Tab-separated table of C-alpha atoms and ligand atoms in Angstrom:
chain	number	residue	atom	x	y	z
A	1305	UNK	CA	-25.126	-15.908	-4.283
A	1306	UNK	CA	-22.407	-18.064	-4.131
A	1307	UNK	CA	-23.191	-18.543	-7.825
A	1308	UNK	CA	-24.299	-15.171	-8.897
A	1309	UNK	CA	-21.520	-13.361	-7.373
A	1310	UNK	CA	-18.678	-15.297	-9.335
A	1311	UNK	CA	-20.824	-14.917	-12.437
A	1312	UNK	CA	-21.820	-11.383	-12.110
A	1313	UNK	CA	-17.790	-10.369	-11.493
A	1314	UNK	CA	-16.974	-12.565	-14.696
A	1315	UNK	CA	-19.640	-10.846	-16.507
A	1316	UNK	CA	-18.337	-7.015	-15.406
A	1317	UNK	CA	-15.280	-7.708	-15.920
A	1318	UNK	CA	-15.459	-8.940	-19.571
A	1319	UNK	CA	-17.343	-5.512	-20.202
A	1320	UNK	CA	-15.501	-3.782	-23.677
A	1321	UNK	CA	-15.542	-0.196	-23.091
A	1322	UNK	CA	-17.935	1.738	-25.335
A	1323	UNK	CA	-14.674	3.642	-26.620
A	1324	UNK	CA	-11.218	2.909	-26.006
A	1325	UNK	CA	-7.761	3.401	-27.691
A	1326	UNK	CA	-6.084	0.618	-29.771
A	1327	UNK	CA	-2.602	1.406	-28.219
A	1328	UNK	CA	-4.051	1.142	-24.607
A	1329	UNK	CA	-5.619	-2.311	-25.136
A	1330	UNK	CA	-4.765	-5.503	-23.137
A	1331	UNK	CA	-1.104	-5.317	-21.728
A	1332	UNK	CA	2.176	-4.921	-23.224
A	1333	UNK	CA	4.395	-7.905	-24.137
A	1334	UNK	CA	7.935	-6.882	-25.089
A	1335	UNK	CA	9.086	-10.618	-26.214
A	1336	UNK	CA	12.238	-10.282	-23.587
A	1337	UNK	CA	13.262	-7.384	-25.345
A	1338	UNK	CA	13.851	-3.634	-23.386
A	1339	UNK	CA	10.440	-1.589	-22.816
A	1340	UNK	CA	11.825	1.415	-24.026
A	1341	UNK	CA	13.311	1.358	-27.328
A	1342	UNK	CA	13.753	4.686	-28.250
A	1343	UNK	CA	16.157	5.977	-25.785
A	1344	UNK	CA	17.065	9.585	-27.054
A	1345	UNK	CA	13.085	10.057	-27.700
A	1346	UNK	CA	11.911	12.994	-26.026
A	1347	UNK	CA	7.875	12.912	-27.158
A	1348	UNK	CA	6.071	10.365	-28.643
A	1349	UNK	CA	5.400	10.116	-32.332
A	1350	UNK	CA	1.853	10.001	-34.064
A	1351	UNK	CA	0.983	7.220	-36.114
A	1352	UNK	CA	-1.130	9.785	-38.604
A	1353	UNK	CA	1.954	11.376	-39.736
A	1354	UNK	CA	2.988	8.033	-41.389
A	1355	UNK	CA	1.596	8.718	-44.517
A	1356	UNK	CA	2.622	8.011	-47.739
A	1357	UNK	CA	4.172	10.736	-50.223
A	1358	UNK	CA	2.236	13.895	-49.491
A	1359	UNK	CA	3.301	15.352	-52.875
A	1360	UNK	CA	3.915	14.358	-56.231
A	1361	UNK	CA	1.984	13.530	-59.327
A	1362	UNK	CA	0.391	9.915	-59.084
A	1363	UNK	CA	1.225	7.350	-61.679
A	1364	UNK	CA	-2.235	5.470	-60.792
A	1365	UNK	CA	-5.203	7.597	-59.717
A	1366	UNK	CA	-8.359	5.420	-59.007
A	1367	UNK	CA	-11.741	6.577	-57.424
A	1368	UNK	CA	-13.670	4.144	-55.630
A	1369	UNK	CA	-17.502	4.913	-54.937
A	1370	UNK	CA	-18.608	2.410	-52.372
A	1371	UNK	CA	-22.590	1.852	-52.185
A	1372	UNK	CA	-24.611	-0.346	-50.344
A	1373	UNK	CA	-27.070	-1.869	-53.282
A	1374	UNK	CA	-28.142	-5.201	-54.455
A	1375	UNK	CA	-25.867	-6.023	-57.402
A	1376	UNK	CA	-26.229	-9.724	-58.633
A	1377	UNK	CA	-24.947	-11.487	-55.719
A	1378	UNK	CA	-23.406	-8.931	-54.088
A	1379	UNK	CA	-24.927	-6.667	-50.889
A	1380	UNK	CA	-22.357	-3.801	-51.470
A	1381	UNK	CA	-20.387	-2.571	-54.690
A	1382	UNK	CA	-17.354	-0.520	-55.473
A	1383	UNK	CA	-17.956	1.812	-58.818
A	1384	UNK	CA	-21.000	-0.264	-59.196
A	1385	UNK	CA	-19.554	-4.046	-59.019
A	1386	UNK	CA	-18.285	-6.670	-56.631
A	1387	UNK	CA	-15.346	-7.433	-56.850
A	1388	UNK	CA	-14.308	-3.684	-57.420
A	1389	UNK	CA	-12.368	-2.642	-60.279
A	1390	UNK	CA	-8.618	-4.378	-60.577
A	1391	UNK	CA	-6.412	-1.790	-59.995
A	1392	UNK	CA	-2.884	-2.185	-61.475
A	1393	UNK	CA	0.532	-0.532	-60.714
A	1394	UNK	CA	4.217	-1.139	-61.335
A	1395	UNK	CA	6.981	-1.397	-58.829
A	1396	UNK	CA	7.823	2.525	-58.245
A	1397	UNK	CA	4.658	3.806	-59.092
A	1398	UNK	CA	2.968	6.116	-56.907
A	1399	UNK	CA	-0.826	5.083	-56.046
A	1400	UNK	CA	-3.498	7.050	-55.233
A	1401	UNK	CA	-7.301	5.925	-54.203
A	1402	UNK	CA	-9.672	8.234	-53.321
A	1403	UNK	CA	-12.604	6.388	-51.544
A	1404	UNK	CA	-16.112	7.813	-51.338
A	1405	UNK	CA	-18.752	6.171	-49.248
A	1406	UNK	CA	-21.870	6.700	-50.839
A	1407	UNK	CA	-24.094	4.898	-49.085
A	1408	UNK	CA	-22.441	2.209	-46.777
A	1409	UNK	CA	-24.524	2.833	-43.596
A	1410	UNK	CA	-21.926	1.914	-41.336
A	1411	UNK	CA	-18.950	3.392	-42.951
A	1412	UNK	CA	-16.174	1.790	-44.933
A	1413	UNK	CA	-12.346	2.209	-45.025
A	1414	UNK	CA	-9.689	0.629	-47.602
A	1415	UNK	CA	-7.032	-1.749	-46.267
A	1416	UNK	CA	-4.406	-2.860	-48.676
A	1417	UNK	CA	-4.100	-6.401	-47.801
A	1418	UNK	CA	-0.521	-7.964	-48.040
A	1419	UNK	CA	1.137	-4.210	-49.249
A	1420	UNK	CA	3.500	-3.073	-46.968
A	1421	UNK	CA	2.121	0.548	-46.909
A	1422	UNK	CA	2.955	3.038	-44.619
A	1423	UNK	CA	0.917	2.778	-41.133
A	1424	UNK	CA	-1.587	5.916	-41.993
A	1425	UNK	CA	-2.607	4.381	-45.473
A	1426	UNK	CA	-3.516	0.915	-43.732
A	1427	UNK	CA	-6.922	1.629	-43.812
A	1428	UNK	CA	-7.777	0.386	-40.253
A	1429	UNK	CA	-11.146	2.141	-38.986
A	1430	UNK	CA	-10.164	3.207	-35.048
A	1431	UNK	CA	-6.480	2.371	-35.775
A	1432	UNK	CA	-5.010	4.350	-38.689
A	1433	UNK	CA	-8.261	6.384	-39.463
A	1434	UNK	CA	-11.655	7.010	-38.470
A	1435	UNK	CA	-14.341	5.172	-41.151
A	1436	UNK	CA	-15.527	7.122	-43.839
A	1437	UNK	CA	-19.033	7.860	-43.243
A	1438	UNK	CA	-21.804	8.206	-45.800
A	1439	UNK	CA	-21.093	11.410	-47.828
A	1440	UNK	CA	-17.226	11.163	-46.996
A	1441	UNK	CA	-14.012	10.195	-48.591
A	1442	UNK	CA	-10.309	9.568	-47.686
A	1443	UNK	CA	-7.122	9.911	-50.167
A	1444	UNK	CA	-4.939	7.068	-49.984
A	1445	UNK	CA	-1.574	7.277	-51.599
A	1446	UNK	CA	1.245	5.104	-51.507
A	1447	UNK	CA	4.786	4.288	-53.592
A	1448	UNK	CA	4.168	0.644	-54.845
A	1449	UNK	CA	6.916	-1.325	-54.270
A	1450	UNK	CA	6.988	-5.131	-54.254
A	1451	UNK	CA	5.545	-6.558	-57.178
A	1452	UNK	CA	2.641	-9.200	-56.889
A	1453	UNK	CA	-0.897	-10.015	-56.268
A	1454	UNK	CA	-2.879	-8.098	-53.591
A	1455	UNK	CA	-6.135	-7.507	-52.466
A	1456	UNK	CA	-8.294	-4.491	-51.112
A	1457	UNK	CA	-10.993	-4.553	-48.573
A	1458	UNK	CA	-13.010	-2.618	-46.186
A	1459	UNK	CA	-11.663	-2.730	-42.464
A	1460	UNK	CA	-14.940	-1.276	-40.919
A	1461	UNK	CA	-17.289	-3.852	-39.556
A	1462	UNK	CA	-15.071	-5.942	-42.088
A	1463	UNK	CA	-16.381	-9.223	-41.239
A	1464	UNK	CA	-19.748	-8.096	-42.999
A	1465	UNK	CA	-18.492	-5.641	-45.537
A	1466	UNK	CA	-16.114	-8.115	-47.076
A	1467	UNK	CA	-18.811	-10.819	-47.162
A	1468	UNK	CA	-21.238	-8.662	-48.676
A	1469	UNK	CA	-18.858	-7.449	-51.663
A	1470	UNK	CA	-16.718	-4.697	-50.351
A	1471	UNK	CA	-13.463	-5.850	-51.922
A	1472	UNK	CA	-11.424	-6.019	-54.875
A	1473	UNK	CA	-7.704	-7.384	-56.632
A	1474	UNK	CA	-4.725	-5.155	-56.997
A	1475	UNK	CA	-1.692	-6.061	-58.952
A	1476	UNK	CA	1.259	-4.424	-58.796
A	1477	UNK	CA	3.402	-5.841	-61.816
A	1478	UNK	CA	3.010	-5.136	-65.746
A	1479	UNK	CA	0.208	-6.916	-67.319
A	1480	UNK	CA	1.993	-10.104	-69.410
A	1481	UNK	CA	-0.491	-11.648	-72.544
A	1482	UNK	CA	-0.699	-14.799	-70.013
A	1483	UNK	CA	-2.325	-13.104	-66.745
A	1484	UNK	CA	-5.400	-14.626	-65.551
A	1485	UNK	CA	-6.605	-13.031	-62.595
A	1486	UNK	CA	-8.920	-15.262	-60.553
A	1487	UNK	CA	-10.538	-13.464	-57.377
A	1488	UNK	CA	-12.521	-16.015	-55.372
A	1489	UNK	CA	-15.762	-15.010	-53.245
A	1490	UNK	CA	-18.693	-16.527	-51.780
A	1491	UNK	CA	-21.785	-14.441	-51.983
A	1492	UNK	CA	-24.628	-15.524	-50.212
A	1493	UNK	CA	-23.527	-19.178	-50.189
A	1494	UNK	CA	-22.595	-18.925	-53.628
A	1495	UNK	CA	-18.898	-19.705	-54.513
A	1496	UNK	CA	-17.792	-17.312	-57.525
A	1497	UNK	CA	-14.582	-16.490	-59.681
A	1498	UNK	CA	-14.483	-12.669	-60.557
A	1499	UNK	CA	-17.920	-12.540	-59.275
A	1500	UNK	CA	-19.421	-15.519	-61.532
A	1501	UNK	CA	-20.551	-19.122	-60.562
A	1502	UNK	CA	-19.961	-21.900	-62.871
A	1503	UNK	CA	-17.727	-22.466	-65.544
A	1504	UNK	CA	-16.037	-19.862	-67.380
A	1505	UNK	CA	-13.284	-19.414	-70.484
A	1506	UNK	CA	-9.981	-17.199	-70.980
A	1507	UNK	CA	-8.858	-17.364	-74.619
A	1508	UNK	CA	-5.092	-17.653	-74.958
A	1509	UNK	CA	-2.942	-19.190	-77.290
A	1510	UNK	CA	-1.006	-22.293	-76.989
A	1511	UNK	CA	2.338	-21.836	-75.769
A	1512	UNK	CA	1.811	-18.518	-73.898
A	1513	UNK	CA	2.791	-18.426	-70.355
A	1514	UNK	CA	-0.307	-18.250	-68.198
A	1515	UNK	CA	0.183	-17.020	-64.628
A	1516	UNK	CA	-3.133	-17.263	-62.630
A	1517	UNK	CA	-3.326	-14.667	-59.736
A	1518	UNK	CA	-5.749	-16.680	-57.427
A	1519	UNK	CA	-6.752	-14.206	-54.351
A	1520	UNK	CA	-9.164	-15.938	-51.604
A	1521	UNK	CA	-11.173	-13.295	-50.141
A	1522	UNK	CA	-13.286	-15.873	-48.367
A	1523	UNK	CA	-13.575	-16.614	-44.747
A	1524	UNK	CA	-11.876	-20.380	-45.089
A	1525	UNK	CA	-9.222	-22.070	-46.688
A	1526	UNK	CA	-9.754	-23.443	-50.224
A	1527	UNK	CA	-8.184	-26.092	-52.366
A	1528	UNK	CA	-7.503	-24.707	-55.842
A	1529	UNK	CA	-5.024	-26.114	-58.524
A	1530	UNK	CA	-4.301	-26.061	-62.514
A	1531	UNK	CA	-5.325	-29.310	-64.256
A	1532	UNK	CA	-4.377	-30.290	-67.607
A	1533	UNK	CA	-0.725	-29.676	-67.227
A	1534	UNK	CA	2.014	-29.432	-64.582
A	1535	UNK	CA	2.159	-25.953	-63.008
A	1536	UNK	CA	4.552	-24.184	-60.737
A	1537	UNK	CA	3.584	-22.069	-57.763
A	1538	UNK	CA	5.687	-19.013	-58.740
A	1539	UNK	CA	4.661	-16.500	-55.948
A	1540	UNK	CA	3.126	-16.842	-52.578
A	1541	UNK	CA	1.522	-13.689	-50.806
A	1542	UNK	CA	2.932	-11.318	-53.449
A	1543	UNK	CA	6.650	-13.050	-52.952
A	1544	UNK	CA	8.346	-14.716	-55.772
A	1545	UNK	CA	9.118	-18.525	-54.789
A	1546	UNK	CA	12.869	-19.319	-55.271
A	1547	UNK	CA	13.138	-22.206	-58.087
A	1548	UNK	CA	9.582	-23.670	-58.048
A	1549	UNK	CA	9.364	-26.783	-59.501
A	1550	UNK	CA	6.407	-28.144	-61.615
A	1551	UNK	CA	3.789	-30.092	-59.849
A	1552	UNK	CA	0.487	-31.507	-60.510
A	1553	UNK	CA	-0.951	-31.493	-56.901
A	1554	UNK	CA	-3.527	-29.266	-55.311
A	1555	UNK	CA	-2.707	-25.890	-53.445
A	1556	UNK	CA	-4.384	-25.168	-50.261
A	1557	UNK	CA	-4.919	-21.387	-50.470
A	1558	UNK	CA	-5.532	-19.477	-46.887
A	1559	UNK	CA	-8.367	-17.227	-46.262
A	1560	UNK	CA	-7.013	-13.632	-47.102
A	1561	UNK	CA	-3.907	-15.428	-49.002
A	1562	UNK	CA	-2.731	-15.054	-52.824
A	1563	UNK	CA	-0.987	-17.484	-55.186
A	1564	UNK	CA	0.366	-17.262	-58.126
A	1565	UNK	CA	0.179	-20.643	-60.490
A	1566	UNK	CA	2.756	-20.672	-63.639
A	1567	UNK	CA	2.082	-23.026	-66.796
A	1568	UNK	CA	2.760	-23.254	-70.487
A	1569	UNK	CA	-0.763	-23.277	-72.156
A	1570	UNK	CA	-0.886	-26.754	-73.811
A	1571	UNK	CA	-2.680	-27.130	-77.331
A	1572	UNK	CA	-5.696	-29.031	-75.504
A	1573	UNK	CA	-6.281	-26.018	-72.982
A	1574	UNK	CA	-5.700	-26.259	-69.092
A	1575	UNK	CA	-8.358	-25.650	-66.445
A	1576	UNK	CA	-7.934	-23.397	-62.953
A	1577	UNK	CA	-10.371	-25.221	-60.558
A	1578	UNK	CA	-11.681	-23.560	-57.329
A	1579	UNK	CA	-12.489	-26.106	-54.914
A	1580	UNK	CA	-14.481	-28.845	-57.379
A	1581	UNK	CA	-14.956	-29.122	-61.010
A	1582	UNK	CA	-18.075	-27.119	-60.579
A	1583	UNK	CA	-16.217	-23.731	-60.119
A	1584	UNK	CA	-13.428	-23.469	-62.994
A	1585	UNK	CA	-11.676	-21.262	-65.652
A	1586	UNK	CA	-10.879	-22.679	-68.872
A	1587	UNK	CA	-7.643	-21.481	-70.222
A	1588	UNK	CA	-6.433	-22.131	-73.792
A	1589	UNK	CA	-7.101	-22.178	-77.366
A	1590	UNK	CA	-10.164	-24.772	-76.694
A	1591	UNK	CA	-11.963	-25.508	-73.558
A	1592	UNK	CA	-9.936	-28.205	-71.635
A	1593	UNK	CA	-11.845	-31.276	-70.191
A	1594	UNK	CA	-13.201	-30.891	-66.754
A	1595	UNK	CA	-10.969	-32.470	-64.006
A	1596	UNK	CA	-11.453	-32.583	-60.005
A	1597	UNK	CA	-8.269	-31.963	-57.893
A	1598	UNK	CA	-6.097	-34.601	-56.872
A	1599	UNK	CA	-6.096	-35.139	-53.229
A	1600	UNK	CA	-2.725	-34.256	-52.230
A	1601	UNK	CA	-1.218	-30.402	-51.690
A	1602	UNK	CA	1.899	-28.806	-52.368
A	1603	UNK	CA	3.645	-28.087	-48.974
A	1604	UNK	CA	5.682	-24.871	-49.048
A	1605	UNK	CA	7.708	-25.969	-46.055
A	1606	UNK	CA	9.743	-28.155	-48.778
A	1607	UNK	CA	8.822	-26.339	-51.941
A	1608	UNK	CA	11.351	-24.613	-54.153
A	1609	UNK	CA	15.120	-23.851	-53.109
A	1610	UNK	CA	16.460	-22.060	-49.997
A	1611	UNK	CA	18.026	-18.363	-50.574
A	1612	UNK	CA	19.525	-16.028	-48.290
A	1613	UNK	CA	16.539	-14.203	-46.334
A	1614	UNK	CA	18.563	-10.916	-45.499
A	1615	UNK	CA	18.305	-11.323	-41.699
A	1616	UNK	CA	19.351	-13.782	-39.176
A	1617	UNK	CA	16.483	-15.252	-37.010
A	1618	UNK	CA	18.989	-16.425	-34.653
A	1619	UNK	CA	19.871	-13.086	-33.425
A	1620	UNK	CA	16.200	-12.162	-32.660
A	1621	UNK	CA	15.607	-8.888	-30.300
A	1622	UNK	CA	12.332	-10.260	-29.467
A	1623	UNK	CA	10.598	-13.817	-29.242
A	1624	UNK	CA	6.620	-13.880	-28.687
A	1625	UNK	CA	4.327	-16.439	-28.385
A	1626	UNK	CA	0.805	-16.175	-30.288
A	1627	UNK	CA	-1.104	-19.028	-28.357
A	1628	UNK	CA	-4.617	-19.424	-29.837
A	1629	UNK	CA	-7.052	-21.309	-27.124
A	1630	UNK	CA	-10.767	-21.243	-26.822
A	1631	UNK	CA	-12.665	-20.993	-23.486
A	1632	UNK	CA	-16.176	-20.678	-21.923
A	1633	UNK	CA	-16.923	-17.089	-20.413
A	1634	UNK	CA	-18.012	-13.874	-21.188
A	1635	UNK	CA	-17.059	-11.415	-24.068
A	1636	UNK	CA	-18.729	-7.920	-23.462
A	1637	UNK	CA	-21.131	-9.263	-21.327
A	1638	UNK	CA	-21.956	-11.984	-23.703
A	1639	UNK	CA	-21.554	-15.713	-22.303
A	1640	UNK	CA	-20.122	-17.816	-25.119
A	1641	UNK	CA	-17.167	-19.980	-26.269
A	1642	UNK	CA	-14.476	-17.495	-26.886
A	1643	UNK	CA	-11.310	-17.332	-28.553
A	1644	UNK	CA	-8.143	-16.645	-26.375
A	1645	UNK	CA	-4.582	-15.299	-26.900
A	1646	UNK	CA	-2.088	-16.717	-24.612
A	1647	UNK	CA	-4.898	-17.691	-22.302
A	1648	UNK	CA	-6.514	-14.330	-22.142
A	1649	UNK	CA	-9.625	-13.024	-23.603
A	1650	UNK	CA	-10.195	-9.888	-25.809
A	1651	UNK	CA	-9.863	-6.997	-24.749
A	1652	UNK	CA	-7.248	-8.222	-22.131
A	1653	UNK	CA	-4.727	-9.414	-24.897
A	1654	UNK	CA	-1.176	-9.072	-25.259
A	1655	UNK	CA	0.163	-6.521	-27.452
A	1656	UNK	CA	3.206	-7.231	-29.090
A	1657	UNK	CA	5.967	-4.352	-28.608
A	1658	UNK	CA	8.783	-3.949	-31.024
A	1659	UNK	CA	11.231	-1.116	-31.539
A	1660	UNK	CA	12.037	-0.288	-35.123
A	1661	UNK	CA	14.918	-2.195	-36.688
A	1662	UNK	CA	14.047	-5.367	-34.159
A	1663	UNK	CA	14.631	-8.933	-35.479
A	1664	UNK	CA	11.394	-10.570	-34.033
A	1665	UNK	CA	10.162	-14.069	-33.953
A	1666	UNK	CA	7.006	-15.485	-33.180
A	1667	UNK	CA	5.678	-18.795	-32.451
A	1668	UNK	CA	1.867	-19.233	-33.186
A	1669	UNK	CA	0.129	-22.401	-31.987
A	1670	UNK	CA	-3.422	-23.028	-31.723
A	1671	UNK	CA	-5.403	-25.724	-29.574
A	1672	UNK	CA	-8.713	-23.948	-30.109
A	1673	UNK	CA	-10.375	-26.806	-32.220
A	1674	UNK	CA	-10.368	-24.800	-35.368
A	1675	UNK	CA	-7.936	-23.646	-38.057
A	1676	UNK	CA	-6.994	-19.645	-38.178
A	1677	UNK	CA	-5.314	-18.237	-41.074
A	1678	UNK	CA	-3.289	-15.425	-39.340
A	1679	UNK	CA	-2.542	-12.211	-40.856
A	1680	UNK	CA	-0.313	-9.743	-39.835
A	1681	UNK	CA	-0.466	-6.221	-41.307
A	1682	UNK	CA	2.190	-4.059	-42.811
A	1683	UNK	CA	4.940	-6.639	-42.578
A	1684	UNK	CA	6.389	-9.986	-44.384
A	1685	UNK	CA	7.189	-13.025	-42.219
A	1686	UNK	CA	9.325	-15.943	-43.100
A	1687	UNK	CA	8.263	-19.170	-41.980
A	1688	UNK	CA	10.850	-21.113	-40.280
A	1689	UNK	CA	9.366	-24.181	-39.117
A	1690	UNK	CA	6.146	-26.020	-38.795
A	1691	UNK	CA	5.400	-28.459	-35.730
A	1692	UNK	CA	9.315	-28.206	-35.017
A	1693	UNK	CA	10.387	-29.068	-38.576
A	1694	UNK	CA	12.512	-26.563	-40.213
A	1695	UNK	CA	11.525	-25.454	-43.679
A	1696	UNK	CA	13.917	-26.498	-46.101
A	1697	UNK	CA	12.187	-25.189	-49.579
A	1698	UNK	CA	12.525	-21.682	-50.792
A	1699	UNK	CA	12.250	-18.979	-47.980
A	1700	UNK	CA	8.460	-18.946	-47.499
A	1701	UNK	CA	7.371	-15.527	-47.197
A	1702	UNK	CA	3.842	-14.739	-46.142
A	1703	UNK	CA	1.354	-12.564	-44.612
A	1704	UNK	CA	-1.336	-14.659	-44.319
A	1705	UNK	CA	-0.476	-18.142	-42.567
A	1706	UNK	CA	-3.274	-20.956	-42.041
A	1707	UNK	CA	-2.537	-22.357	-38.502
A	1708	UNK	CA	-4.454	-25.620	-38.335
A	1709	UNK	CA	-5.658	-27.232	-34.873
A	1710	UNK	CA	-2.783	-28.432	-32.849
A	1711	UNK	CA	-0.541	-26.818	-35.189
A	1712	UNK	CA	2.585	-24.653	-34.457
A	1713	UNK	CA	4.319	-22.178	-36.614
A	1714	UNK	CA	7.385	-20.619	-36.005
A	1715	UNK	CA	7.707	-17.170	-37.925
A	1716	UNK	CA	10.457	-14.245	-38.131
A	1717	UNK	CA	10.178	-10.749	-39.592
A	1718	UNK	CA	12.227	-7.373	-39.330
A	1719	UNK	CA	9.973	-4.707	-37.443
A	1720	UNK	CA	10.874	-2.228	-40.239
A	1721	UNK	CA	7.755	-0.600	-40.908
A	1722	UNK	CA	6.639	1.553	-37.848
A	1723	UNK	CA	3.206	1.810	-36.663
A	1724	UNK	CA	0.365	0.295	-34.913
A	1725	UNK	CA	-0.672	-3.013	-37.021
A	1726	UNK	CA	-3.347	-5.294	-36.495
A	1727	UNK	CA	-2.514	-9.345	-35.988
A	1728	UNK	CA	-5.549	-11.240	-36.611
A	1729	UNK	CA	-7.329	-14.081	-37.870
A	1730	UNK	CA	-8.481	-13.652	-41.385
A	1731	UNK	CA	-11.607	-15.738	-40.825
A	1732	UNK	CA	-13.226	-12.308	-40.072
A	1733	UNK	CA	-16.060	-13.578	-37.650
A	1734	UNK	CA	-13.345	-15.237	-35.675
A	1735	UNK	CA	-11.417	-11.578	-35.507
A	1736	UNK	CA	-14.724	-9.881	-34.507
A	1737	UNK	CA	-15.328	-12.399	-31.547
A	1738	UNK	CA	-11.964	-11.357	-30.393
A	1739	UNK	CA	-9.221	-13.124	-32.388
A	1740	UNK	CA	-7.376	-9.854	-32.807
A	1741	UNK	CA	-4.559	-7.997	-31.474
A	1742	UNK	CA	-1.712	-5.704	-32.660
A	1743	UNK	CA	1.672	-5.137	-33.087
A	1744	UNK	CA	2.799	-1.833	-31.612
A	1745	UNK	CA	6.114	-0.022	-32.163
A	1746	UNK	CA	7.488	1.740	-29.182
A	1747	UNK	CA	7.246	5.670	-29.152
A	1748	UNK	CA	4.233	5.572	-31.439
A	1749	UNK	CA	0.486	6.788	-30.161
A	1750	UNK	CA	-2.553	6.704	-32.334
A	1751	UNK	CA	-5.275	9.538	-32.205
A	1752	UNK	CA	-7.924	7.183	-33.305
A	1753	UNK	CA	-10.347	5.347	-31.626
A	1754	UNK	CA	-12.572	2.386	-31.533
A	1755	UNK	CA	-16.114	2.890	-30.809
A	1756	UNK	CA	-17.694	6.018	-29.580
A	1757	UNK	CA	-19.043	8.954	-32.052
A	1758	UNK	CA	-16.888	7.525	-34.861
A	1759	UNK	CA	-18.775	4.413	-34.659
A	1760	UNK	CA	-15.132	2.743	-35.745
A	1761	UNK	CA	-15.488	-1.141	-35.957
A	1762	UNK	CA	-12.487	-2.432	-37.792
A	1763	UNK	CA	-13.947	-6.138	-37.475
B	2411	C2O	CU1	-7.151	-8.275	-44.822
B	2411	C2O	CU2	-6.774	-7.032	-41.058
B	2411	C2O	O1	-6.958	-7.744	-43.040
B	2412	CU	CU1	-9.863	-17.894	-36.881
């Protein structure tokens, strides 16, 4: 009994309820700010009302049909292919996307990774909508704002559905003659660029400014880069880098992250390399020689030139800690080695509470033994420091930051997009193992629930 009682207790207290409201999860962490926030508010506001424009003719209108079907390496498709079609919009466009679930048995949603859409358009099952069942549909509408490279993916059973193929690229920017898209994904153990293994070609004339938009849709960081000529890192996670300088190093792209690389095409061509010389995209008038990536990587902490960020992190209204650890125990009755946030196991994790307009600082530290690409929905944060060393380069705006083992990142952002937002590891199996929490704006409630009859399972 001496052994059984504590074990039984730990097991029972680890059970995740069959259905629950994400806003009631864990415990509120106010980050040193007031608990209220909305002094003059008389009733709670519903996040389901935080939609994009309800009226107006869309400038970009797309229908995406999701299917469970074997197509090449993929197990799921959007409009018959994986990656799904490129959605292109320009700043200011009203974008409308209709998702039709034809045959994805677990249901599906579309999340606009890196696009800071209104909360009700964020596409997270059980948090901002119900998963779209087979035979159902859902319409997303939002105004495209910040030009850049993004991607969309299902946020229902995402650890399985994204891996299997329910994702695609979305670019907010006019198409230029030098644009090259490189969506990287591993299907069934085979890494691909735009769905294809091996080496590919894109014909561009010498002298063209090639802009390679790279998207890492996998669960792990990947070293990428251009060989054959120096290049500039011109944008990170859909935000321009200030005064980038030419480099010949590689670039480490976090899972879920994007980067835009720019170079003038030399007469001998250049080559985009994804990981190794076995997976490349030759760009130029001729096929350039193959080459491996150099060992050194660009460090965004010192890359580019500083510039005003538009707010003062020294005047933070809230300061949060997001401490990632690992501990032996039970999660939902299953024994194992589980992730912890601030020493707590899912679902007993902190929910970071903010009020609209707050300046927020967050220190993300990691002693869990593995790296974690941390993704905050609905906001871009600026990196203030890494391991105590302040950023001295261009403002490093990010929505997905790789926090290595024994690393600490301090980030800051303005709470300017009300709602209930996920804040999780984008190694999606880690998220499904409990490395997941929320940023919650005071005064809001969600009508959606995880589990239950809707079978909402965001991770
Ligand atoms: Cu790319 Cu929570 O998502
Ligand atoms: Cu992780």
